[in-house]
Structure formats: structure tokens, C-alpha cells
PDB file of C-alpha atoms in Angstrom:
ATOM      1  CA  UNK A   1      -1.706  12.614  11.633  1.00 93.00           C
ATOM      2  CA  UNK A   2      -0.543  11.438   8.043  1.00 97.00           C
ATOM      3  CA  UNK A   3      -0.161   7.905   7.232  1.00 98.00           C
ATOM      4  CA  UNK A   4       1.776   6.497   4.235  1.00 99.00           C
ATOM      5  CA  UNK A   5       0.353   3.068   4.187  1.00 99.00           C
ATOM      6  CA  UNK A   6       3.403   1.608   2.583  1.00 98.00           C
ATOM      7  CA  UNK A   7       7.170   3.062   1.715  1.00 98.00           C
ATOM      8  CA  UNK A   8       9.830   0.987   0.901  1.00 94.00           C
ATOM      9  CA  UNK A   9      12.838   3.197   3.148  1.00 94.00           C
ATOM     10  CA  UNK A  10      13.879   1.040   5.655  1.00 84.00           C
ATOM     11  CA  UNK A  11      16.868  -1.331   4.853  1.00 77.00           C
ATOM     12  CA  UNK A  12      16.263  -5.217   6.057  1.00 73.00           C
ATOM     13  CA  UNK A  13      19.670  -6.143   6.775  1.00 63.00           C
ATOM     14  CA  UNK A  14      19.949  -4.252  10.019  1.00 50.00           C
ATOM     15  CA  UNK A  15      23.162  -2.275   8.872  1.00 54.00           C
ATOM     16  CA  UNK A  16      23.205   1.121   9.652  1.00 58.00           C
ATOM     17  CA  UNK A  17      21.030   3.629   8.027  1.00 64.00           C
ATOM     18  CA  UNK A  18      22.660   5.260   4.800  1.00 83.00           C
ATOM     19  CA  UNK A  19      22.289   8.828   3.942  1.00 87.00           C
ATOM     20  CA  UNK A  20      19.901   8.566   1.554  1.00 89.00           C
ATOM     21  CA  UNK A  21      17.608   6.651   3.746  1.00 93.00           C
ATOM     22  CA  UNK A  22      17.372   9.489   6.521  1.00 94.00           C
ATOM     23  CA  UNK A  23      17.502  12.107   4.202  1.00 94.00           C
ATOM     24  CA  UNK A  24      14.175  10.555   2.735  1.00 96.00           C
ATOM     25  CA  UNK A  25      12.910  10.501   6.175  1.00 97.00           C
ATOM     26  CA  UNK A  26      13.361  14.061   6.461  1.00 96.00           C
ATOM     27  CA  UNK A  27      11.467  14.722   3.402  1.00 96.00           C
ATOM     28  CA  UNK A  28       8.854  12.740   4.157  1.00 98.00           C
ATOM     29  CA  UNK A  29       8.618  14.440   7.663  1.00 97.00           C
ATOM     30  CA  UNK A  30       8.874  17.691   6.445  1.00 97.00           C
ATOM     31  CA  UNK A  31       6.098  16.733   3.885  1.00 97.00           C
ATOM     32  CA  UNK A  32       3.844  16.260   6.733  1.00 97.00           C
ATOM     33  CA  UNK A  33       3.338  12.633   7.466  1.00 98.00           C
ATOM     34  CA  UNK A  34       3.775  11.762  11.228  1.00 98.00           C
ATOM     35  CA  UNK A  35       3.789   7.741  10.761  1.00 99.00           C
ATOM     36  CA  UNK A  36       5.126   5.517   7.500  1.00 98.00           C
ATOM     37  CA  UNK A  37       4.629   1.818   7.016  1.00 98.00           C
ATOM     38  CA  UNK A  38       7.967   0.845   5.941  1.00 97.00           C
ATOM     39  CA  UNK A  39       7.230  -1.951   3.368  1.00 97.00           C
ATOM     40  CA  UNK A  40       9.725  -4.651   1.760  1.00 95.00           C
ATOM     41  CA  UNK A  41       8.421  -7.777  -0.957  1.00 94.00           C
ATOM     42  CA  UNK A  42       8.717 -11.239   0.397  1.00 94.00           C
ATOM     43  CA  UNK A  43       9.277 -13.538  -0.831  1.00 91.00           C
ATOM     44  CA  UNK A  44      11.249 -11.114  -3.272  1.00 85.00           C
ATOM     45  CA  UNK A  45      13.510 -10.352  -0.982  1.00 88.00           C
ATOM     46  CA  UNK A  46      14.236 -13.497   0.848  1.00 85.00           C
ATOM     47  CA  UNK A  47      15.044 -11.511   4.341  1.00 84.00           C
ATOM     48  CA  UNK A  48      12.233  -9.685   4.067  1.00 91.00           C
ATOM     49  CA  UNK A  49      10.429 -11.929   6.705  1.00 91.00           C
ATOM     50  CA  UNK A  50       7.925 -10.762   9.718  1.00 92.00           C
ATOM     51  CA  UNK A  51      10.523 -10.709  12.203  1.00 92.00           C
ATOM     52  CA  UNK A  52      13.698  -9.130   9.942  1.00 93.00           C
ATOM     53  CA  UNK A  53      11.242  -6.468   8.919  1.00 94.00           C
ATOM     54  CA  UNK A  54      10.463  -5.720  12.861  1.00 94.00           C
ATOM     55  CA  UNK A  55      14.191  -5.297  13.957  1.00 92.00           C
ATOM     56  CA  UNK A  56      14.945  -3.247  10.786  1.00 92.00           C
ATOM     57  CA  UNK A  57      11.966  -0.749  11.784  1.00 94.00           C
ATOM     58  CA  UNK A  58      13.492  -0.997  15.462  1.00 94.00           C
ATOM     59  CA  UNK A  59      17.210  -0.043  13.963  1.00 93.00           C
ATOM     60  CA  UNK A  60      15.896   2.605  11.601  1.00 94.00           C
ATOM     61  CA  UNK A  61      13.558   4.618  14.261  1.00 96.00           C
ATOM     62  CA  UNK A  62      16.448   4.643  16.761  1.00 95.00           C
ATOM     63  CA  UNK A  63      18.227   6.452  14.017  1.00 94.00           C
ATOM     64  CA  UNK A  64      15.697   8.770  13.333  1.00 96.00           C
ATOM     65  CA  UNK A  65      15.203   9.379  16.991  1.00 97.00           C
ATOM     66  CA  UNK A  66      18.737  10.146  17.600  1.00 96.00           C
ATOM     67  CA  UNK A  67      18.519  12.585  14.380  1.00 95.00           C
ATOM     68  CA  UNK A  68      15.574  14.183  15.741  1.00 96.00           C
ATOM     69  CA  UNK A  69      13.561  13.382  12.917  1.00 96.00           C
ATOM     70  CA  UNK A  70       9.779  12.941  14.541  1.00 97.00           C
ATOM     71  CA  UNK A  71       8.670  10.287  12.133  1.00 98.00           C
ATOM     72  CA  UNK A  72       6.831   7.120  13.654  1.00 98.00           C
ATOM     73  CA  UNK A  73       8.131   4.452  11.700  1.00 97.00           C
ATOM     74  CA  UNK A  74       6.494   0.698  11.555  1.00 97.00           C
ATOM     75  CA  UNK A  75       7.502  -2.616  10.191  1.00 97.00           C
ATOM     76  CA  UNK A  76       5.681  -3.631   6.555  1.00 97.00           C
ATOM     77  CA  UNK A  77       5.736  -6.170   4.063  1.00 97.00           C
ATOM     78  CA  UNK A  78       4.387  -7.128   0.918  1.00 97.00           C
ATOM     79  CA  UNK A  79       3.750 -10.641  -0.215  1.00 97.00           C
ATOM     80  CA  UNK A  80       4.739 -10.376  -4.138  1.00 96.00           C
ATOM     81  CA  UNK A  81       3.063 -13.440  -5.626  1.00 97.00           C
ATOM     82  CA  UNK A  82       5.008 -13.079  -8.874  1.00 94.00           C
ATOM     83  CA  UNK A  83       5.750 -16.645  -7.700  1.00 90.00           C
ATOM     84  CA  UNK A  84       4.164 -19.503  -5.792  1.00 91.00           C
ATOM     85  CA  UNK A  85       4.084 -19.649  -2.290  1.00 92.00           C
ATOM     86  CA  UNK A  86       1.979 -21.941  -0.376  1.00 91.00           C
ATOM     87  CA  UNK A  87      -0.266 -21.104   3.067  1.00 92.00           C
ATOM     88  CA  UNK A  88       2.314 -23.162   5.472  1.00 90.00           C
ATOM     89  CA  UNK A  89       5.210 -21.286   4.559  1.00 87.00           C
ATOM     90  CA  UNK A  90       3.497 -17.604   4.623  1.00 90.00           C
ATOM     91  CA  UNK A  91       2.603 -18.675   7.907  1.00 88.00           C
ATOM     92  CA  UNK A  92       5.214 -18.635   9.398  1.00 88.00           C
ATOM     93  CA  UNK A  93       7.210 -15.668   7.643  1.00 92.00           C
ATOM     94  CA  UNK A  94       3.981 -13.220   7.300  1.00 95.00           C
ATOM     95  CA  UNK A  95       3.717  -9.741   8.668  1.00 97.00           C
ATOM     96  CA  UNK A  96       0.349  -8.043   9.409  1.00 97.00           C
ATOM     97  CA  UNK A  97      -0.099  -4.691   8.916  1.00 98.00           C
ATOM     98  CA  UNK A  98      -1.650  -4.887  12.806  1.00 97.00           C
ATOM     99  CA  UNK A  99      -1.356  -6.041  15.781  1.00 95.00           C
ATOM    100  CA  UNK A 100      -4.951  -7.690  15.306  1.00 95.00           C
ATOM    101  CA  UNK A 101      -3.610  -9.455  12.007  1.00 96.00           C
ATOM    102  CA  UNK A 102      -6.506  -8.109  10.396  1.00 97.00           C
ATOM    103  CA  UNK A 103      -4.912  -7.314   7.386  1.00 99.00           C
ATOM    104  CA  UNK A 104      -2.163  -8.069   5.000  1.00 98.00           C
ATOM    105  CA  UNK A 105      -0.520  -6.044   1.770  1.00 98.00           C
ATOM    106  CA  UNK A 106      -0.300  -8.423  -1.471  1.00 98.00           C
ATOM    107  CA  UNK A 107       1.005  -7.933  -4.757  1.00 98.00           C
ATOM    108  CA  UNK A 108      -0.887  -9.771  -7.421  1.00 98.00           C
ATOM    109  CA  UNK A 109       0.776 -11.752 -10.346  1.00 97.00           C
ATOM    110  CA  UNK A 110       1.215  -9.364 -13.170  1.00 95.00           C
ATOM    111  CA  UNK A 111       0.381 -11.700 -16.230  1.00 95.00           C
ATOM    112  CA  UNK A 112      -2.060 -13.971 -14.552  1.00 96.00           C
ATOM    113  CA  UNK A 113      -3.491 -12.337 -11.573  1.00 96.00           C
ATOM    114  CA  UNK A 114      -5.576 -14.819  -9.811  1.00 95.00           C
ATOM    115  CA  UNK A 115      -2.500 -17.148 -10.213  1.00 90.00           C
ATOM    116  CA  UNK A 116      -1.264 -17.975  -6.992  1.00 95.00           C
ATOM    117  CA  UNK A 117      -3.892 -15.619  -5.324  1.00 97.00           C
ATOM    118  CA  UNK A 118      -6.939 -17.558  -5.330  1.00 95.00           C
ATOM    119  CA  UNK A 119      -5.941 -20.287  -2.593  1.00 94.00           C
ATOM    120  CA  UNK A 120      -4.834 -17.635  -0.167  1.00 96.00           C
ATOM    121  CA  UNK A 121      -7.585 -15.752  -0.388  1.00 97.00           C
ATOM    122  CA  UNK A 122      -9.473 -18.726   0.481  1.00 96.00           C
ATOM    123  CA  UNK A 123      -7.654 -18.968   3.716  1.00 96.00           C
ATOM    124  CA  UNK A 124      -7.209 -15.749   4.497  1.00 97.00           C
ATOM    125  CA  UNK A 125     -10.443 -15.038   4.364  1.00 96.00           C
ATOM    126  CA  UNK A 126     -11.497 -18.211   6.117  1.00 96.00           C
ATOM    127  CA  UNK A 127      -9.664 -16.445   9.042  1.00 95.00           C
ATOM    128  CA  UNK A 128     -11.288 -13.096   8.635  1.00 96.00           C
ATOM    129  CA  UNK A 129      -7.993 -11.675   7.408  1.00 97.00           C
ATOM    130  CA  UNK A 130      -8.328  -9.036   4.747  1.00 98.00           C
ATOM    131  CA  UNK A 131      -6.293  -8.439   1.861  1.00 99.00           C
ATOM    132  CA  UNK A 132      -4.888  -5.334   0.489  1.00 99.00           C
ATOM    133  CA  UNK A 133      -4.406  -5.769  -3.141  1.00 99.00           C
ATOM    134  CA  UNK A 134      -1.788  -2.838  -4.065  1.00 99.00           C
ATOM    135  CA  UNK A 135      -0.716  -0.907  -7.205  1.00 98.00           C
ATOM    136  CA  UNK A 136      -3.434  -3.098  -9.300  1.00 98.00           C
ATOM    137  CA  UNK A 137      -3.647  -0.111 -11.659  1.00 98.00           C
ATOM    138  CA  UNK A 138      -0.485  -1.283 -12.878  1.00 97.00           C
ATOM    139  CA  UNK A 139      -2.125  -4.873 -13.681  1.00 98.00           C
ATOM    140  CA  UNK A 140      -3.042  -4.989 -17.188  1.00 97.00           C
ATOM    141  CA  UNK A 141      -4.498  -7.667 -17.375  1.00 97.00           C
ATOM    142  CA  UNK A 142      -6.459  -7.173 -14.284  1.00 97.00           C
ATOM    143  CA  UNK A 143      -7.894  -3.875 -15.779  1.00 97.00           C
ATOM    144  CA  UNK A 144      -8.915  -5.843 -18.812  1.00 97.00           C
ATOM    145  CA  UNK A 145     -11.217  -8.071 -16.304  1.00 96.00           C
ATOM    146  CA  UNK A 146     -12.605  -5.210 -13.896  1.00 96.00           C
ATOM    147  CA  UNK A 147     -15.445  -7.740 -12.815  1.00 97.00           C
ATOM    148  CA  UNK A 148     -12.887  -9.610 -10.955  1.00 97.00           C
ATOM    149  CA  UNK A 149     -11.664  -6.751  -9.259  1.00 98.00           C
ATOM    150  CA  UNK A 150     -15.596  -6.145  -7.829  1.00 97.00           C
ATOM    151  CA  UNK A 151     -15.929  -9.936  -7.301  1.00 98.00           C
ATOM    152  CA  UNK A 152     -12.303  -9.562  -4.864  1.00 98.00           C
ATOM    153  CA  UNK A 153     -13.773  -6.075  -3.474  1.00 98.00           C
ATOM    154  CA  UNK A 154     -17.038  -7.948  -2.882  1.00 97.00           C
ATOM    155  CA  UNK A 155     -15.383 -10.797  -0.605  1.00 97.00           C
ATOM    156  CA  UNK A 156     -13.420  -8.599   1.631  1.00 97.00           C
ATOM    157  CA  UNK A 157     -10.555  -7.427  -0.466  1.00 98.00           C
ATOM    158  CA  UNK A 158      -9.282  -3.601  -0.314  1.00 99.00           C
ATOM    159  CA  UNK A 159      -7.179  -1.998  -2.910  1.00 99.00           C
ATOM    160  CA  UNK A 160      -4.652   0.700  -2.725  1.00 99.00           C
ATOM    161  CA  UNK A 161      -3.189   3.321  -5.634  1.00 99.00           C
ATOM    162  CA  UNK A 162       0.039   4.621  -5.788  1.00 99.00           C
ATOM    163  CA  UNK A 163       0.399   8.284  -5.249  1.00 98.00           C
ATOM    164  CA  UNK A 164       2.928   8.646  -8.216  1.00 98.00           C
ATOM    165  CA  UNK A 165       0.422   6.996 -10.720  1.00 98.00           C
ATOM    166  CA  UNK A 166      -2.458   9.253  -9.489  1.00 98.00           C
ATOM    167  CA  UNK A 167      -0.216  12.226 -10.524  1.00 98.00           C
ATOM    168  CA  UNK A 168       0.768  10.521 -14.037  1.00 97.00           C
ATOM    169  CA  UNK A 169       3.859   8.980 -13.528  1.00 94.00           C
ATOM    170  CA  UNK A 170       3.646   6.377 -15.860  1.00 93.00           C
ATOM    171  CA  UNK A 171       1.730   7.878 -18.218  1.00 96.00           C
ATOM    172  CA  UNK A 172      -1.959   9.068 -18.660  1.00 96.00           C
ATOM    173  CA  UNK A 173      -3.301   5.403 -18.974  1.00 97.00           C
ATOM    174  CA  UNK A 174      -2.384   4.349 -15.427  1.00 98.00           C
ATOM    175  CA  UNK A 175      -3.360   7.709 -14.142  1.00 98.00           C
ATOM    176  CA  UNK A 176      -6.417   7.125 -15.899  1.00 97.00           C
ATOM    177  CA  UNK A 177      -7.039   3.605 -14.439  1.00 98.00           C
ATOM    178  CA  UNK A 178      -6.892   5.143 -11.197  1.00 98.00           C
ATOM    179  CA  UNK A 179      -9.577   7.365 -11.231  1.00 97.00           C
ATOM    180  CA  UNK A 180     -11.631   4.806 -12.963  1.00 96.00           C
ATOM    181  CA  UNK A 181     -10.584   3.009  -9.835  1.00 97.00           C
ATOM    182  CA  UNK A 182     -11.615   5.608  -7.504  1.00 97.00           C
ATOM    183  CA  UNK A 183     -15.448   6.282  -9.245  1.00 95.00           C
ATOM    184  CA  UNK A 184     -16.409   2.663  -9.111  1.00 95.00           C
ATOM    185  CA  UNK A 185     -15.870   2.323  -5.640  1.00 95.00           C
ATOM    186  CA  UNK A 186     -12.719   0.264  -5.835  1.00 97.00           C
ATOM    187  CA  UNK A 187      -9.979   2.045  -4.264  1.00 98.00           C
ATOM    188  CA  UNK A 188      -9.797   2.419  -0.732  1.00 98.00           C
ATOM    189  CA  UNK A 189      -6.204   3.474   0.359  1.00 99.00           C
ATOM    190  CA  UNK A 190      -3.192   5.761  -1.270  1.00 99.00           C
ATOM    191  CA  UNK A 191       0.121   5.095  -0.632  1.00 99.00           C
ATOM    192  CA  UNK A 192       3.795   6.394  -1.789  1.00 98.00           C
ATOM    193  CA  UNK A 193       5.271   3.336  -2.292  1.00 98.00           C
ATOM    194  CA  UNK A 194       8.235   5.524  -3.106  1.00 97.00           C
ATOM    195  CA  UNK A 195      12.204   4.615  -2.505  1.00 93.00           C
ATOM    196  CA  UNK A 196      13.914   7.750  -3.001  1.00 92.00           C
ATOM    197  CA  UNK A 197      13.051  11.504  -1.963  1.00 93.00           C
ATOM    198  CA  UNK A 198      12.865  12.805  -5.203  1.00 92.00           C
ATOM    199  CA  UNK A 199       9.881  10.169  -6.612  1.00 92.00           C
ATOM    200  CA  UNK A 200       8.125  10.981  -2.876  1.00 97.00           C
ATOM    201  CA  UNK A 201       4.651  12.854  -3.539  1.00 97.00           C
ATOM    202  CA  UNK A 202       2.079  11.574  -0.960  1.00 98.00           C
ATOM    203  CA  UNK A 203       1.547  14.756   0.050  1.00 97.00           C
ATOM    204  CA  UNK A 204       0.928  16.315  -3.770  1.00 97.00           C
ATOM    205  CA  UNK A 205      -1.391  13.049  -4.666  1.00 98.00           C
ATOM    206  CA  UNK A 206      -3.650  13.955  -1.549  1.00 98.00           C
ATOM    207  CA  UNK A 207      -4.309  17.531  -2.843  1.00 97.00           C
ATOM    208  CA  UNK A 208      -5.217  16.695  -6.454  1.00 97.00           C
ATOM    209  CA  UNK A 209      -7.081  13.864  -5.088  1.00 96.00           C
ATOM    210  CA  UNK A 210      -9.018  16.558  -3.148  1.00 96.00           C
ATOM    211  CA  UNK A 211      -8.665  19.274  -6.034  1.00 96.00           C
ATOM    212  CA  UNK A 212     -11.181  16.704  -8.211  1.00 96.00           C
ATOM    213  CA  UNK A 213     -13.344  15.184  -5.700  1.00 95.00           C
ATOM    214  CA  UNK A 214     -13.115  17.370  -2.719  1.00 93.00           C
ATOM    215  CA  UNK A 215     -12.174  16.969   0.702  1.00 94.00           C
ATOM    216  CA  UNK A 216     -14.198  14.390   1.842  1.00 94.00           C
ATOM    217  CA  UNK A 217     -12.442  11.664  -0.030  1.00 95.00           C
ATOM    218  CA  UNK A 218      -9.362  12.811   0.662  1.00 96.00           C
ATOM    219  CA  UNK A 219     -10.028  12.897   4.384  1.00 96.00           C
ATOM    220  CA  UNK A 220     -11.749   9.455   4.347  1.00 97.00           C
ATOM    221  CA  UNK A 221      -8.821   7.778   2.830  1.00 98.00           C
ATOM    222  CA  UNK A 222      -6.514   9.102   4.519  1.00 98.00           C
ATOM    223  CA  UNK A 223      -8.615   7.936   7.482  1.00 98.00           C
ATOM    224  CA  UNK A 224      -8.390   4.377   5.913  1.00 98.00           C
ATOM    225  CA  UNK A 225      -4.277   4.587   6.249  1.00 99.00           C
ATOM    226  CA  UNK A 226      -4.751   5.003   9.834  1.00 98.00           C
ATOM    227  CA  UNK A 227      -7.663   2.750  10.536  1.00 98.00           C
ATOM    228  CA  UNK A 228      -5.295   0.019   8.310  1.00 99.00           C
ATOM    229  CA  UNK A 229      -2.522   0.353  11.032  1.00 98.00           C
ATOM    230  CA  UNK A 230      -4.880   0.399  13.868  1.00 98.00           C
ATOM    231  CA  UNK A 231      -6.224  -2.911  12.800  1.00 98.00           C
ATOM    232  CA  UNK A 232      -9.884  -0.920  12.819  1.00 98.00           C
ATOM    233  CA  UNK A 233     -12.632  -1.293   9.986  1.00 97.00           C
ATOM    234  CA  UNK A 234     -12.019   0.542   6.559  1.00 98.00           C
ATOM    235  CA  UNK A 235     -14.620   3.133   4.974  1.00 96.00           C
ATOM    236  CA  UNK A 236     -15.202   0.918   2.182  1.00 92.00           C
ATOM    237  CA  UNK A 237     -18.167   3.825   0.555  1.00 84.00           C
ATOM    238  CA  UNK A 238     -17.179   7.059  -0.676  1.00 81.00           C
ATOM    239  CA  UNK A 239     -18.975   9.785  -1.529  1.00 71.00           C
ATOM    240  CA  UNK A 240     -17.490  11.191  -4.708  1.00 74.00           C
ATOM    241  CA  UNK A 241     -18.906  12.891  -7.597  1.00 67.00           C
ATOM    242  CA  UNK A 242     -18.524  10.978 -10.425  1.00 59.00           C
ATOM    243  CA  UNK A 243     -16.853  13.348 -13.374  1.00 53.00           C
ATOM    244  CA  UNK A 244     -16.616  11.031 -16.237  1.00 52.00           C
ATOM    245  CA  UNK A 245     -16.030   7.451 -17.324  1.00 49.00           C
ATOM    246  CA  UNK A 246     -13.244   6.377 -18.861  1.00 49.00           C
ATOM    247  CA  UNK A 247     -12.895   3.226 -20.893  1.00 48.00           C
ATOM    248  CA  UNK A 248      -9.450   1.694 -22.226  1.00 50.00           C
ATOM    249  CA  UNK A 249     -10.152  -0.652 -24.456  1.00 46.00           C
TER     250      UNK A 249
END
């Protein structure tokens, strides 16, 4: 069992599945995941609410069932706080990644990251929800203040890389940033995050990941993708030999 802990494939507006879509679900079946989280921004994408996000999943695994296409798929979302949005209204529009709302994806502000962030971590973790903070190696200024990344970590907070960036896609500083990531104990979960086949290399990101730290960390976090879906506790302590640190700045 192979989890990608967030993909943005499935469409929200309950139309029909295009071509591209399944034929990404075939590569990412053939890659050798069994289940994807299929992930869309709110408040982004104004339909991308809890319960458009659960009949779009619905539409698109009927299609992939008809097709024969033996990928589990399940209703995501991300809440992008590239804007405001206050506790009252992500009540009522939120998706959990489980059914134990234990935890919840989030996209932090990219020029001020605890903007917006701070008073719903308050409350989310006032009701022992946990929050996935995702692509943060893409933050820049959160990499400049990597104390505030341990301070989130320490309170309950997860993190999760992006397989691309692990393999270099944008560029040797990000790739960089998440290894740093990785040997201070701050990264806990890989995903694809991809929307088209050819950018889709969970699969690839997993085996350098194990090429430079062996297979224990590999297996562990991939264990993490599964636990996150299962609403079960997160290894939040790797063993990994540390090769080198890297410093940006």
C-alpha cells in the first residue's frame, strides 16, 4: 500500500472526468500507489468546500472503477491562507483528512507566514486537531526563521515536502531546504502534489529518499501517509543519518 498524501487530479465541479485526468490515474497506478488523497485549495478555489470535494472523489472513483483502474481515491483539501479566513467560516466548509478530524492540510502565507495562521492554530489545537503545514520548503521567508518552524513542530504541527522539490525541481536551493528539513527532524510526510502525469514522481522521490538515508525513513514516512488517512498517530522521530548541514544564508 502506497499513499500520496495529497494530488491535485480530481476536478470539483462534478463534470465528467477528462482524459488527462484518468490518464494521470493510470500513471499513478501503474507507478505503484494503491490510494491518493485528491487535494484542491479553499478558499482558492471557492467550490473547493468539504462536501464538493466528497462528491467529486465519489464521481471520479466511479470513473476509475468503470475503467478498471484499481486506484482508491479520497476527498482532500487544502486551506491556502494566502488570504484571511476566520474560524466560523472554516467551520463550516473544512475537510479533514479523516474520519476522526484529526488532521487538516494548510498552506501557509508565503510573505508573512504566521499571518493568518496563528489564530487557527490556536483553535485547532485547542481541539486536538493537528495541522499539516505543506510545501514550506517553498516559504522563504519561513526558511529564513527555522526556529518557528521547531516552535510549530513543537505544538503539534507536521510538515510535508513535495516529491518534485526533493528531486530538484525548482532548483538546488529548495531541494536543499528539504533535506535540511528532513535532518532536523522537521519533515514528516512526502507528497506529489502533482497535476499532470508528466510532473508525477512519488514513486522516484521515495527511492532517492531511501538511496541517502536508507530504508527506514522511507518506510516510516510512507507509513505516516497512511497513518494521516487513517486518522492514527504520526512517527514524528526518525532515525536518519545525518550527512551534512546545509546553511542558506
Amino acid at each position: 500500500m502506497l499513499v500520496d498524501m495529497a494530488c491535485h487530479i480530481a476536478k470539483v465541479d462534478h463534470t465528467d472526468s477528462n482524459k488527462e485526468q484518468l490518464a494521470m490515474a493510470n500513471t499513478i497506478w501503474q507507478s505503484g500507489v494503491t490510494h491518493v488523497l485528491a487535494t484542491a485549495s479553499y478558499p482558492t478555489d471557492p467550490a473547493a468546500t468539504g462536501g464538493d470535494l466528497v462528491q467529486a472523489a465519489e464521481a471520479f472513483q466511479e470513473d476509475l472503477d468503470r475503467r478498471g483502474i484499481a486506484l482508491m481515491v479520497y476527498p482532500g483539501q487544502i486551506i491556502d491562507l494566502a488570504q484571511a479566513i476566520s474560524w466560523d467560516d472554516l467551520s463550516q466548509d473544512i475537510l479533514y483528512v479523516d474520519l476522526n478530524q484529526r488532521y487538516v492540510l494548510v498552506k501557509l502565507n508565503q510573505e508573512d507566514p504566521q499571518r493568518y495562521f496563528e489564530p487557527l492554530l490556536f483553535e485547532w489545537l485547542k481541539h486536538d486537531i493537528r495541522p499539516v503545514l505543506v510545501q514550506i520548503e517553498e516559504n522563504q521567508p519561513l526558511m529564513r526563521d527555522i526556529e518557528q518552524v521547531y516552535q510549530w513542530v513543537d505544538q503539534g504541527c507536521y510538515t510535508a515536502l513535495t516529491a518534485g522539490n526533493l528531486l530538484g525541481r525548482q532548483g538546488k536551493q529548495v531541494k536543499k531546504q528539504c533535506h535540511y528539513l528532513l535532518e532536523a527532524g522537521l519533515a514528516h510526510l512526502l507528497g506529489s502534489f502533482s497535476t499532470a502525469s508528466d510532473d508525477y514522481q512519488l514513486r522516484q522521490a521515495f527511492a532517492a529518499l531511501e538511496n541517502r538515508y536508507g530504508q527506514s525513513i522511507s518506510f516510516d514516512i510512507q507509513q505516516n501517509a497512511r497513518a494521516l488517512i487513517n486518522g492514527d498517530p504520526l512517527i514524528d522521530h526518525f532515525q536518519i543519518k545525518k550527512k551534512k548541514r546545509f546553511w542558506f544564508f
